[in-house]
Short mmCIF file of C-alpha atoms in Angstrom, two decimals:
data_model
loop_
_atom_site.label_atom_id
_atom_site.label_comp_id
_atom_site.label_asym_id
_atom_site.label_seq_id
_atom_site.Cartn_x
_atom_site.Cartn_y
_atom_site.Cartn_z
CA UNK A 135 21.88 10.06 3.70
CA UNK A 136 20.42 10.44 0.22
CA UNK A 137 17.16 12.20 -0.63
CA UNK A 138 15.11 10.85 -3.55
CA UNK A 139 12.18 12.71 -5.06
CA UNK A 140 9.98 12.10 -8.07
CA UNK A 141 10.20 15.87 -8.75
CA UNK A 142 13.81 15.60 -9.90
CA UNK A 143 13.78 12.07 -11.34
CA UNK A 144 14.41 11.26 -14.99
CA UNK A 145 11.15 9.95 -16.41
CA UNK A 146 10.28 7.66 -19.29
CA UNK A 147 6.94 6.86 -20.90
CA UNK A 148 6.05 3.25 -20.00
CA UNK A 149 2.84 1.41 -19.14
CA UNK A 150 0.88 4.39 -20.51
CA UNK A 151 2.20 6.63 -17.72
CA UNK A 152 5.43 8.37 -16.70
CA UNK A 153 7.93 6.17 -14.89
CA UNK A 154 11.02 7.14 -12.92
CA UNK A 155 13.08 3.98 -12.54
CA UNK A 156 15.33 3.94 -9.48
CA UNK A 157 18.06 2.25 -11.51
CA UNK A 158 19.03 5.88 -12.27
CA UNK A 159 20.21 6.19 -8.65
CA UNK A 160 23.59 4.62 -7.81
CA UNK A 161 22.19 3.58 -4.42
CA UNK A 162 19.50 1.41 -6.01
CA UNK A 163 21.97 -1.45 -6.40
CA UNK A 164 22.06 -1.86 -2.62
CA UNK A 165 18.30 -2.27 -2.22
CA UNK A 166 16.70 -5.73 -1.86
CA UNK A 167 13.96 -4.68 -4.31
CA UNK A 168 13.47 -2.81 -7.55
CA UNK A 169 11.73 0.54 -7.36
CA UNK A 170 10.12 3.15 -9.58
CA UNK A 171 8.10 6.32 -9.30
CA UNK A 172 4.79 5.94 -11.20
CA UNK A 173 3.18 9.24 -12.18
CA UNK A 174 -0.39 9.13 -13.47
CA UNK A 175 -1.81 12.37 -14.82
CA UNK A 176 -5.28 13.66 -13.94
CA UNK A 177 -7.99 11.53 -15.56
CA UNK A 178 -5.43 8.97 -16.78
CA UNK A 179 -4.74 5.29 -16.14
CA UNK A 180 -1.84 2.91 -16.55
CA UNK A 181 -2.15 0.01 -18.93
CA UNK A 182 -2.93 -3.34 -17.29
CA UNK A 183 0.20 -4.76 -15.67
CA UNK A 184 0.98 -8.33 -14.59
CA UNK A 185 4.36 -9.66 -13.45
CA UNK A 186 5.96 -12.46 -11.43
CA UNK A 187 7.19 -10.05 -8.72
CA UNK A 188 5.33 -9.11 -5.58
CA UNK A 189 4.71 -5.37 -5.50
CA UNK A 190 4.29 -2.85 -2.71
CA UNK A 191 2.70 0.30 -4.12
CA UNK A 192 2.78 3.33 -1.82
CA UNK A 193 0.60 6.31 -2.76
CA UNK A 194 2.74 9.39 -2.08
CA UNK A 195 0.59 12.07 -3.73
CA UNK A 196 -2.97 12.23 -4.98
CA UNK A 197 -5.46 9.38 -4.77
CA UNK A 198 -5.19 6.09 -6.65
CA UNK A 199 -7.85 3.59 -7.63
CA UNK A 200 -6.30 0.12 -7.96
CA UNK A 201 -8.36 -2.12 -10.22
CA UNK A 202 -7.40 -5.77 -9.77
CA UNK A 203 -8.80 -8.42 -12.08
CA UNK A 204 -11.29 -10.53 -10.15
CA UNK A 205 -11.04 -8.36 -7.02
CA UNK A 206 -12.72 -5.08 -7.97
CA UNK A 207 -11.38 -1.60 -7.43
CA UNK A 208 -9.91 -0.16 -4.24
CA UNK A 209 -9.53 3.55 -3.62
CA UNK A 210 -6.19 4.38 -1.98
CA UNK A 211 -5.60 7.94 -0.74
CA UNK A 212 -2.13 9.41 -0.17
CA UNK A 213 -0.35 7.43 2.54
CA UNK A 214 -1.93 4.09 1.67
CA UNK A 215 0.21 1.05 0.82
CA UNK A 216 -1.13 -1.70 -1.41
CA UNK A 217 0.45 -5.15 -1.57
CA UNK A 218 -0.06 -7.03 -4.83
CA UNK A 219 0.61 -10.74 -5.21
CA UNK A 220 2.57 -12.13 -8.17
CA UNK A 221 0.49 -12.35 -11.34
CA UNK A 222 -2.34 -10.15 -10.02
CA UNK A 223 -3.42 -8.17 -13.06
CA UNK A 224 -3.80 -4.54 -12.06
CA UNK A 225 -4.46 -1.07 -13.42
CA UNK A 226 -3.80 2.20 -11.59
CA UNK A 227 -6.38 4.93 -12.21
CA UNK A 228 -6.17 8.59 -11.32
CA UNK A 229 -9.81 9.63 -11.29
CA UNK A 230 -9.10 13.19 -10.25
CA UNK A 231 -9.47 15.74 -13.03
CA UNK A 232 -7.05 18.14 -11.35
CA UNK A 233 -4.61 16.43 -9.00
CA UNK A 234 -1.63 14.39 -10.18
CA UNK A 235 -1.06 10.93 -8.71
CA UNK A 236 2.34 9.57 -7.72
CA UNK A 237 2.89 6.01 -6.54
CA UNK A 238 6.20 4.60 -5.32
CA UNK A 239 6.30 1.00 -6.52
CA UNK A 240 8.67 -1.53 -4.94
CA UNK A 241 8.89 -5.04 -6.37
CA UNK A 242 10.81 -8.27 -5.82
CA UNK A 243 10.64 -11.90 -6.77
CA UNK A 244 9.15 -13.95 -3.93
CA UNK A 245 11.47 -16.37 -2.16
CA UNK A 246 11.01 -19.94 -3.34
CA UNK A 247 9.02 -22.05 -0.88
CA UNK A 248 9.01 -25.79 -0.29
CA UNK A 249 6.18 -27.30 -2.34
CA UNK A 250 4.46 -29.86 -0.14
CA UNK A 251 2.12 -30.78 -2.97
CA UNK A 252 4.96 -32.10 -5.13
CA UNK A 253 5.21 -35.84 -5.61
CA UNK A 254 7.64 -37.42 -3.20
CA UNK A 255 9.84 -40.46 -3.50
CA UNK A 256 8.11 -43.51 -2.12
CA UNK A 257 9.63 -44.80 1.08
CA UNK B 1 -4.41 -7.48 -3.04
CA UNK B 2 -4.11 -6.17 0.48
CA UNK B 3 -4.51 -2.53 1.53
CA UNK B 4 -2.41 -1.28 4.45
CA UNK B 5 -2.98 2.06 6.13
CA UNK B 6 -1.51 3.74 9.17
CA UNK B 7 -5.06 4.90 10.04
CA UNK B 8 -6.12 1.39 11.06
CA UNK B 9 -2.78 0.05 12.32
CA UNK B 10 -2.13 -1.02 15.89
CA UNK B 11 0.33 1.46 17.36
CA UNK B 12 2.87 1.30 20.16
CA UNK B 13 4.91 4.02 21.83
CA UNK B 14 8.55 3.55 20.78
CA UNK B 15 11.44 5.89 19.96
CA UNK B 16 9.42 8.74 21.53
CA UNK B 17 6.77 8.49 18.80
CA UNK B 18 3.93 6.17 17.76
CA UNK B 19 4.98 3.12 15.77
CA UNK B 20 2.86 0.71 13.76
CA UNK B 21 5.03 -2.35 13.16
CA UNK B 22 4.11 -4.32 10.04
CA UNK B 23 4.73 -7.57 11.91
CA UNK B 24 1.04 -7.16 12.80
CA UNK B 25 0.20 -7.98 9.15
CA UNK B 26 0.36 -11.65 8.13
CA UNK B 27 1.75 -10.58 4.74
CA UNK B 28 4.81 -8.96 6.32
CA UNK B 29 6.55 -12.34 6.50
CA UNK B 30 6.78 -12.40 2.69
CA UNK B 31 8.55 -9.02 2.40
CA UNK B 32 12.33 -8.80 1.93
CA UNK B 33 12.48 -6.00 4.51
CA UNK B 34 11.02 -5.00 7.85
CA UNK B 35 8.55 -2.14 7.87
CA UNK B 36 6.81 0.22 10.25
CA UNK B 37 4.62 3.30 10.19
CA UNK B 38 6.25 6.12 12.18
CA UNK B 39 3.83 8.79 13.36
CA UNK B 40 5.30 12.00 14.76
CA UNK B 41 2.86 14.45 16.30
CA UNK B 42 2.94 18.19 15.57
CA UNK B 43 5.96 19.86 17.18
CA UNK B 44 7.42 16.48 18.21
CA UNK B 45 10.55 14.49 17.37
CA UNK B 46 11.69 10.89 17.58
CA UNK B 47 14.58 10.00 19.85
CA UNK B 48 17.91 9.56 18.07
CA UNK B 49 18.03 6.20 16.28
CA UNK B 50 21.02 4.22 15.01
CA UNK B 51 20.95 0.64 13.70
CA UNK B 52 22.88 -1.79 11.50
CA UNK B 53 20.12 -1.90 8.88
CA UNK B 54 19.83 0.31 5.83
CA UNK B 55 16.59 2.29 5.95
CA UNK B 56 14.33 3.74 3.31
CA UNK B 57 12.03 6.31 4.91
CA UNK B 58 9.11 7.46 2.75
CA UNK B 59 7.21 10.54 3.91
CA UNK B 60 3.52 9.73 3.31
CA UNK B 61 1.89 12.64 5.16
CA UNK B 62 3.10 15.95 6.50
CA UNK B 63 6.67 17.22 6.25
CA UNK B 64 9.68 15.65 7.95
CA UNK B 65 13.02 17.14 8.90
CA UNK B 66 15.67 14.40 9.02
CA UNK B 67 18.59 15.37 11.24
CA UNK B 68 21.60 13.16 10.59
CA UNK B 69 24.67 13.36 12.82
CA UNK B 70 27.48 14.99 10.87
CA UNK B 71 25.28 15.72 7.84
CA UNK B 72 22.90 18.43 9.00
CA UNK B 73 19.15 18.50 8.57
CA UNK B 74 17.16 17.83 5.40
CA UNK B 75 13.56 18.89 4.95
CA UNK B 76 11.49 16.16 3.25
CA UNK B 77 7.92 17.00 2.15
CA UNK B 78 5.27 14.35 1.54
CA UNK B 79 6.34 12.08 -1.30
CA UNK B 80 10.06 12.27 -0.54
CA UNK B 81 12.10 9.13 0.10
CA UNK B 82 15.23 9.23 2.23
CA UNK B 83 17.85 6.49 2.19
CA UNK B 84 19.89 6.11 5.37
CA UNK B 85 23.07 4.10 5.56
CA UNK B 86 23.73 1.64 8.38
CA UNK B 87 24.80 3.35 11.59
CA UNK B 88 23.79 6.84 10.46
CA UNK B 89 22.46 8.46 13.64
CA UNK B 90 19.19 10.17 12.82
CA UNK B 91 16.27 12.01 14.36
CA UNK B 92 12.93 12.69 12.66
CA UNK B 93 11.39 16.07 13.51
CA UNK B 94 7.87 17.28 12.77
CA UNK B 95 8.27 21.04 12.91
CA UNK B 96 4.66 21.75 12.00
CA UNK B 97 2.52 22.90 14.92
CA UNK B 98 -0.65 21.63 13.27
CA UNK B 99 -0.04 18.86 10.77
CA UNK B 100 0.78 15.27 11.76
CA UNK B 101 3.73 13.51 10.12
CA UNK B 102 3.68 9.89 8.95
CA UNK B 103 6.74 8.12 7.60
CA UNK B 104 6.78 4.60 6.20
CA UNK B 105 10.12 3.11 7.23
CA UNK B 106 11.53 0.04 5.46
CA UNK B 107 14.76 -1.52 6.72
CA UNK B 108 17.02 -4.47 5.95
CA UNK B 109 20.50 -5.70 6.74
CA UNK B 110 22.85 -4.94 3.86
CA UNK B 111 24.22 -7.87 1.90
CA UNK B 112 27.76 -8.77 2.92
CA UNK B 113 30.35 -7.50 0.47
CA UNK B 114 33.85 -8.69 -0.30
CA UNK B 115 36.27 -6.64 1.77
CA UNK B 116 39.08 -5.63 -0.54
CA UNK B 117 40.88 -3.94 2.33
CA UNK B 118 41.34 -7.22 4.19
CA UNK B 119 44.83 -8.70 4.29
CA UNK B 120 45.40 -11.21 1.52
CA UNK B 121 47.52 -14.30 1.41
CA UNK B 122 50.86 -13.51 -0.23
CA UNK B 123 51.33 -15.12 -3.58
#
């Protein structure tokens, strides 16, 4: 068993917030997804993010407000999971003036699917 | 974007606790792992569990104590992630007499690896 905590993670400044990439853990290579801790200070926001991966964002401390382009803003208290589709442009806000916000973000490229709309050979 | 919360999930009684399997969400089919909410009441514990999947258990409310056979017990406050290897026998305890415990459990079969210990053809 291995215990992982944002408290002891090495952090970098990315996306306008502090990021703890799980690539720092040897065990990360055996996961079927990438992962990072996302730490948003009180009154702060990430920059807008958009990527080809699906993302599962789990709020593990504080309260997040996920602003998704074209879909408004959703408040997500601690314990909420948010599933973002590929290419959904999103910003994470921490609207609290006192409490830090930590989100565990998991992401992976979606499996390719058969495209029934593609032109077919004539029979 | 889709918001998922244990508060509104359909729950079943399994492993001696309440389980909210993500198979109830249409989006679960597009995830590269299985997932479930695990809700352990105050002063309660799960039954011992052991499975061939790797498991990432994320404590999203309350405080868990993970008891792993042969490896003792680790206290995991809200926001802690615990990575369990295949076949690690484990029990989740909620030692609080007042606060509920919710764990988001993700699990997947590990990718097969080349077995260097296997007999090789002689050259």
